[in-house]
Phi, psi and omega in degrees: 000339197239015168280295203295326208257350186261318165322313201273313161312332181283316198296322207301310211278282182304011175272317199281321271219294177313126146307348211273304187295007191284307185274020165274293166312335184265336163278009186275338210260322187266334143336309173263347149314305181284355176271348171293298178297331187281308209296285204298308163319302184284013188235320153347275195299302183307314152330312200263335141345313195098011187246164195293134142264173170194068160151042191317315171307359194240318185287330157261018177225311187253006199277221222258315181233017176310153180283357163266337171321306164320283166321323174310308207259328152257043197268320205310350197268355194264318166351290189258030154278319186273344195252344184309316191263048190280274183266348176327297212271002129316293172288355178249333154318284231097020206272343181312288182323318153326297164310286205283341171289321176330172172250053169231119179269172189288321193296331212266336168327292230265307196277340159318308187267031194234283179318323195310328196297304198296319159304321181293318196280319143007267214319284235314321173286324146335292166315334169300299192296343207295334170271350173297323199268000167282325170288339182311279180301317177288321191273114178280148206023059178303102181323060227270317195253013153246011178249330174306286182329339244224322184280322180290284222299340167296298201305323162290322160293316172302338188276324179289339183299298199286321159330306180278351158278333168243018131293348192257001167296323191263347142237033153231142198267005171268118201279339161351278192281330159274328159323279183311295160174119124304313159336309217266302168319298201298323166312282180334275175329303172282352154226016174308315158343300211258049194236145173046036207271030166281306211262109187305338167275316167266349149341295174299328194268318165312344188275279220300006165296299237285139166297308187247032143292327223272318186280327196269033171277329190275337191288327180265020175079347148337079204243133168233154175302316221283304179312293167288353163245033175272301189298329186265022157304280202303287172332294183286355186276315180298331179297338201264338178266339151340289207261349199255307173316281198295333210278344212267328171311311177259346161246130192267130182239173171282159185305305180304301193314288194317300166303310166299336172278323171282317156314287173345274179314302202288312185308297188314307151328303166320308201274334148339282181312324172335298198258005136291337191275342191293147180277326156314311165321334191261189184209160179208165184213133218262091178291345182305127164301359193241353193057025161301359158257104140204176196259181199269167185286346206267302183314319178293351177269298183319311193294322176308311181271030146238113188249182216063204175246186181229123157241127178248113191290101167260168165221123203244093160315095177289346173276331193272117178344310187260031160340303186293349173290337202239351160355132170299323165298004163233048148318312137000266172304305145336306188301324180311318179302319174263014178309259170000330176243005163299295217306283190285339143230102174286001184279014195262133209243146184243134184238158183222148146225146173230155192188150180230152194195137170310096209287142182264011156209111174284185207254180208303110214258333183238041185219114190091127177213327176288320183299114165206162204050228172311324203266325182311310175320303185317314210275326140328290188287357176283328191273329177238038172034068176244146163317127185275313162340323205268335172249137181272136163326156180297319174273312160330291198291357192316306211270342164271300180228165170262124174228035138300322131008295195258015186081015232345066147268192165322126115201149189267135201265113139312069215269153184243165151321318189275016169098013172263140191230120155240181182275163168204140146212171164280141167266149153293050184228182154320317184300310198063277186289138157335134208252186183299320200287302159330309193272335168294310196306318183312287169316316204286317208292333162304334223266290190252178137314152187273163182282108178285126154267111185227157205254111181287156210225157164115345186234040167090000195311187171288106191299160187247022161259345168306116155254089158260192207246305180296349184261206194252047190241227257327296185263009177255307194273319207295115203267003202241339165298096160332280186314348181287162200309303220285323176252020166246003180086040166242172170256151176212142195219150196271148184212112159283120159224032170288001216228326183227196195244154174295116178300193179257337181262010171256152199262320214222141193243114183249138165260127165222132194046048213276140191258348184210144176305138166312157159285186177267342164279322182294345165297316227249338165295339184288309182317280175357286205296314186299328177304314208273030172074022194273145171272165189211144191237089194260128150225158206236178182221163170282158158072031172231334192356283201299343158271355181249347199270333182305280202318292183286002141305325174271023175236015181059042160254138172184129184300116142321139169313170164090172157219136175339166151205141180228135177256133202225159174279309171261011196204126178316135199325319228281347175275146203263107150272084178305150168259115177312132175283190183272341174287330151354260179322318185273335188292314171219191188249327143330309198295310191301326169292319171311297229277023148275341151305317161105045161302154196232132159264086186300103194230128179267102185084090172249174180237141175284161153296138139246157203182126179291126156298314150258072161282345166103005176263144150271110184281139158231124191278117203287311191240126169231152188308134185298169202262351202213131166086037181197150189207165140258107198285098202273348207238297198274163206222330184252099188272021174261309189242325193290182190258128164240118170203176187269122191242103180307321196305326184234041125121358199292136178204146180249102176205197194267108141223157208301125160250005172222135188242153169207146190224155197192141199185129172297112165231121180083207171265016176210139182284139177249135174246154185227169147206144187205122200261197199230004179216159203253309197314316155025288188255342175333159168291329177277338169249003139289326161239040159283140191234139183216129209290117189125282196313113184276052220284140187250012216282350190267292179344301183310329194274290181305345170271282199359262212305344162284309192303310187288344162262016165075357163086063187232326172235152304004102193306118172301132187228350197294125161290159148296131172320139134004153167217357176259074195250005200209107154265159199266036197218151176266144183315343178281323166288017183299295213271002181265325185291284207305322182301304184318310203266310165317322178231331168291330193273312162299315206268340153291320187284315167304340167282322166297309201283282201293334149358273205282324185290315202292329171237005140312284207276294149028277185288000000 
């Protein structure tokens, strides 16, 4: 060992000795000044803006133009400048014979000149930490141990760099000609990724090649088992061909022995890697203070109690717009989405069919317009050289499953061992894929029974199959709606209860806008459902009184005469922005994060409440009318053109009152819960995707908790984390121009005042 650490001090002192490494540390230092300094600066000036910061440590050491993202991305050019003269200039001095007459064996040569690397690459991360430990003081609660975390995955990449820089020293005496390559290796290794992933056997071996995915996992705060025995594969594999290179320089073997010997070792690392690359293998550790890589605890329960194994079957419409998700060649990537939950069950195994059928959002829709069925597929795969072979026809995929249902768009099927089955699809939205909370919601739905919704029907109510503007399909039904019931793990459904009785499995009963009065029998199946504790999502309209108010009598409810009116400059009196109360904020926690936002739930024509205290409910009010510039208006009807104002005499006041109520009362062994609005429109398809300037509208929020409170929180799944806590630097915009002078310029002209020193008492001697 001390063969080895003297070897490594010679190499050290003639590395110090080189101008290149000396300017090699002043161009790194100033790289990373300015990339430090541009990042911290433009989070200065915006802090001094006035806008919100947030997740400061990630943005500036890992975000899109963070130093360390930076440095990552030119390290591999620094690399092989330094390793060209490892063994180069052994072999072209002669100094090498020397070395082999010594009482030095080769392994310990190799690892001497190794160890030299593993230092060098030490300072270049030193340079580094200096902003770390500068971000320490400045950055409030800087998440210090995902920057760390972030700082090893550089440092493991630089130690595989310089592995792969003196293999390629050692077999050529040009030093050149070893810069280059490495050069050539490290190029290879960083994009080798994207080589063959159409083809599933090398796929796998170009994935597990690639190189520069690998640090920026350790970058995102990550530490995997997978990662870290990549670099020390790659690392013990170049030491070892490294050491087999000179042994083979100074004894001559036969070819074959020689060649075998070198399969072996490269074999033996593949198949290493294999099985490292296996999801039972790996083990990971989440360096974030927030886990933000790790599934939130409501998710890790779930995955935990479902046992046996999963497989999730996607189907890929090559006729279907979102063709491209599933592609072989994004296989990868794909996988990647359920990694995370791979992690907490690794038996979950992914399966693809691919197939074409007329899609209800075709694949390039304005485009082949002469083509259809089968020759429009063909004619696709030809152009993007995909295998035709590889999909099955519309009647083949027919006789396997029904996706006529879905439109034969995306989607995946989640299937379990005891034979249970659920959905996954893609959205219309940006995200498109399912995000954690869909797919936990997906898994839970194995778990409990789903929550029955069911939409009472037969008195004019709000159809939930319309995408009409008044109705309910966008959030009840829509299978292309992220947020519907349907993709939130509930099931929904239609319920006449003029021919039958309210079943027993459904939980939460929505009424909304009934236009003409229950009989007296379907009242007395509803009394029926309310005796036995079924929860209810009653919203009312003005100018419904008389049919709704008997029904919102048996809770000491009742819609009031008039419609709200609030007076605004840009938007017609009638529309309403409510405010979350303060019961609001404690019935959940969501709501309490809206109404510190200062969120409005926008209700168009609302009608006000009144509501009795002993009825045998505890009433609470959720949402209220603003106090000032609002009314309930009794005279005018037109709100468009007509004149407003408050006339006290026949009771018109300008004052708050409740348009959404929850009510609550002990049946059984279970709280039966209500809610009830003074509006339908609300939740509607036209105001949900109405957007209206100013307005800060929670109206999507208002459907998902509503419909959590009301399934006891089993549904929607919390998938929500805790806020940022690195949100505040402690520095002024004025100190913007002292960072830059420091990291630009004081930190290069010290390693360069060093580096001309050591030439300087060199030249001396």
């Amino acid at each position: 060992m001390k063969t080895i650490f003297r070897l490594a001090k010679t190499e050290l002192r003639i590395l110090f000795c080189s101008p290149v490494s000396w300017l090699i540390l002043v161009i790194f230092a100033f790289q990373a000044g300015l990339n430090f300094s541009d990042t911290f600066g433009g989070l200065l000036k915006r802090q001094a803006m006035g806008y919100g910061l947030g997740g400061i440590t990630e943005e500036t050491f890992a975000g899109y133009t963070g130093l360390l993202i930076s440095m990552l991305k030119s390290l591999y050019l620094y690399i092989p400048l330094i390793t060209m003269g490892l063994m180069s200039r052994e072999l072209s001095s002669g100094s090498i014979k020397f070395l082999y007459s010594s009482p030095i064996t080769t392994t310990q040569i190799i690892l001497g000149k190794y160890l030299s690397m593993l230092i060098y690459g030490a300072i270049l991360m030193a340079i580094l930490l200096v902003y770390v430990v500068f971000g320490t003081f400045t950055i409030e609660n800087m998440d210090l141990f995902f920057v760390l975390t972030g700082v090893l995955g550089l440092y493991l990449l630089t130690c595989a760099y310089a592995a792969i820089g003196l293999f390629m020293s050692s077999i050529t005496s040009y030093q050149v000609v070893a810069a280059m390559g490495t050069l050539a290796i490290l190029t290879v290794l960083n994009f080798i990724g994207e080589v063959g992933q159409d083809i599933s056997f090398v796929r796998d071996i170009t994935y597990w090649l690639s190189i520069s995915g690998r640090a920026y996992k350790f970058l995102a705060g990550m530490i995997c088992s997978e990662d870290v025995l990549y670099f020390v594969i790659v690392i013990l594999l170049f030491i070892l061909l490294s050491i087999m290179r000179l042994q083979a320089a100074r004894k001559k073997h036969n070819i074959m022995v020689t060649f075998t010997r070198y399969f072996a070792v490269i074999g033996g690392a593949l198949f290493i890697g294999y099985l490292s690359s296996l999801p039972v293998s790996k083990v990971y550790y989440d360096a974030t203070a927030l886990k933000t890589n790790t599934l939130t605890p409501g998710s890790q329960q779930v995955v935990k109690k479902l046992d046996g194994g999963l497989t999730i079957t996607t189907y890929m419409n090559i006729l279907d717009e979102n063709y491209g998700s599933a592609l072989p060649s994004q296989l990868k990537s794909d996988f990647e989405l359920f990694e995370q939950y791979v992690r907490f069950k690794p038996e979950i195994k992914m399966k693809y069919v691919y197939y074409y059928a007329p899609s209800v959002e075709p694949s390039f829709s304005d485009r082949f317009l002469e083509l259809q069925g089968k020759e429009r597929a063909e004619h696709i795969c030809k152009i993007m050289e995909l295998d035709f072979d590889m999909f099955l026809s519309t009647e083949e995929i027919d006789q396997i499953i029904d996706l006529k249902s879905e439109g034969y768009r995306f989607v995946r099927i989640l299937k379990r061992e005891n034979g249970q089955k659920t959905t996954l699809r893609l959205y219309n939205d940006m995200m498109k894929h399912p995000s954690e909370t869909e797919i936990t919601s997906a898994l839970k739905r194995f778990l409990v029974p789903a929550p029955k919704v069911a939409f009472l029907t037969g008195h004019g109510e709000r159809n939930v199959n319309s995408a009409g503007e008044r109705y309910y399909y966008t959030f009840a039904r829509s299978i292309y709606f992220r947020q519907s019931l349907i993709n939130q793990g509930f099931d929904a459904t239609e319920l006449n209860v003029k021919d039958q009785d309210i079943p027993e499995d459904i939980n939460i009963l929505v009424i909304a806008d009934m236009r003409s009065s229950l009989s007296p029998e379907e009242m007395a199946k509803l009394e029926r459902y309310i005796e036995r504790g079924g929860n209810l999502f009653i919203l009312g309209e003005p100018n419904r009184q008389e049919a709704m108010n008997p029904l919102l009598s048996k809770f000491g409810v009742e819609l009031m005469p008039g419609t709200l009116v609030q007076l605004q400059e840009d938007h017609l009196p009638s529309i309403i922005t409510a405010k979350l109360t303060d019961h609001a904020a404690t019935q959940c926690f969501r709501y309490k994060q809206l109404k510190g936002w200062g969120g409005s739930l926008v209700m168009p024509d609302a009608s006000p409440l009144r509501y009795l205290t002993n009825s045998g409910y505890e009433v609470k009010p959720l949402a209220m009318t603003l106090k000032k510039g609002s009314w309930n208006e009794l005279e005018t009807t037109d709100f468009l053109d007509g004149e407003l104002s408050i006339n006290a005499s026949i009771g018109e006041l300008e004052q708050s009152y409740p348009v959404v109520l929850s009510l609550t009362r002990q049946r059984g062994d279970k709280e039966q819960r209500i809610v009830i609005t003074g509006d339908a429109d609300c939740i509607s398809n036209g105001e949900l995707a109405n957007s209206r300037n100013g307005i800060f509208a929670i109206n999507f929020n208002f459907i998902t908790e509503t419909f959590k409170w009301l399934s006891y929180g089993e549904f929607p799944i919390d998938t929500s984390r805790p806020d940022t806590v690195d949100n505040t630097i402690f520095l002024s915009r004025k100190a913007s121009p002292w960072i830059k002078f420091f990291a630009m310029g004081v930190i290069p002209f010290i390693l360069a005042f060093a580096g001309f020193m050591v030439w300087y008492r060199r030249k001396g001697r």
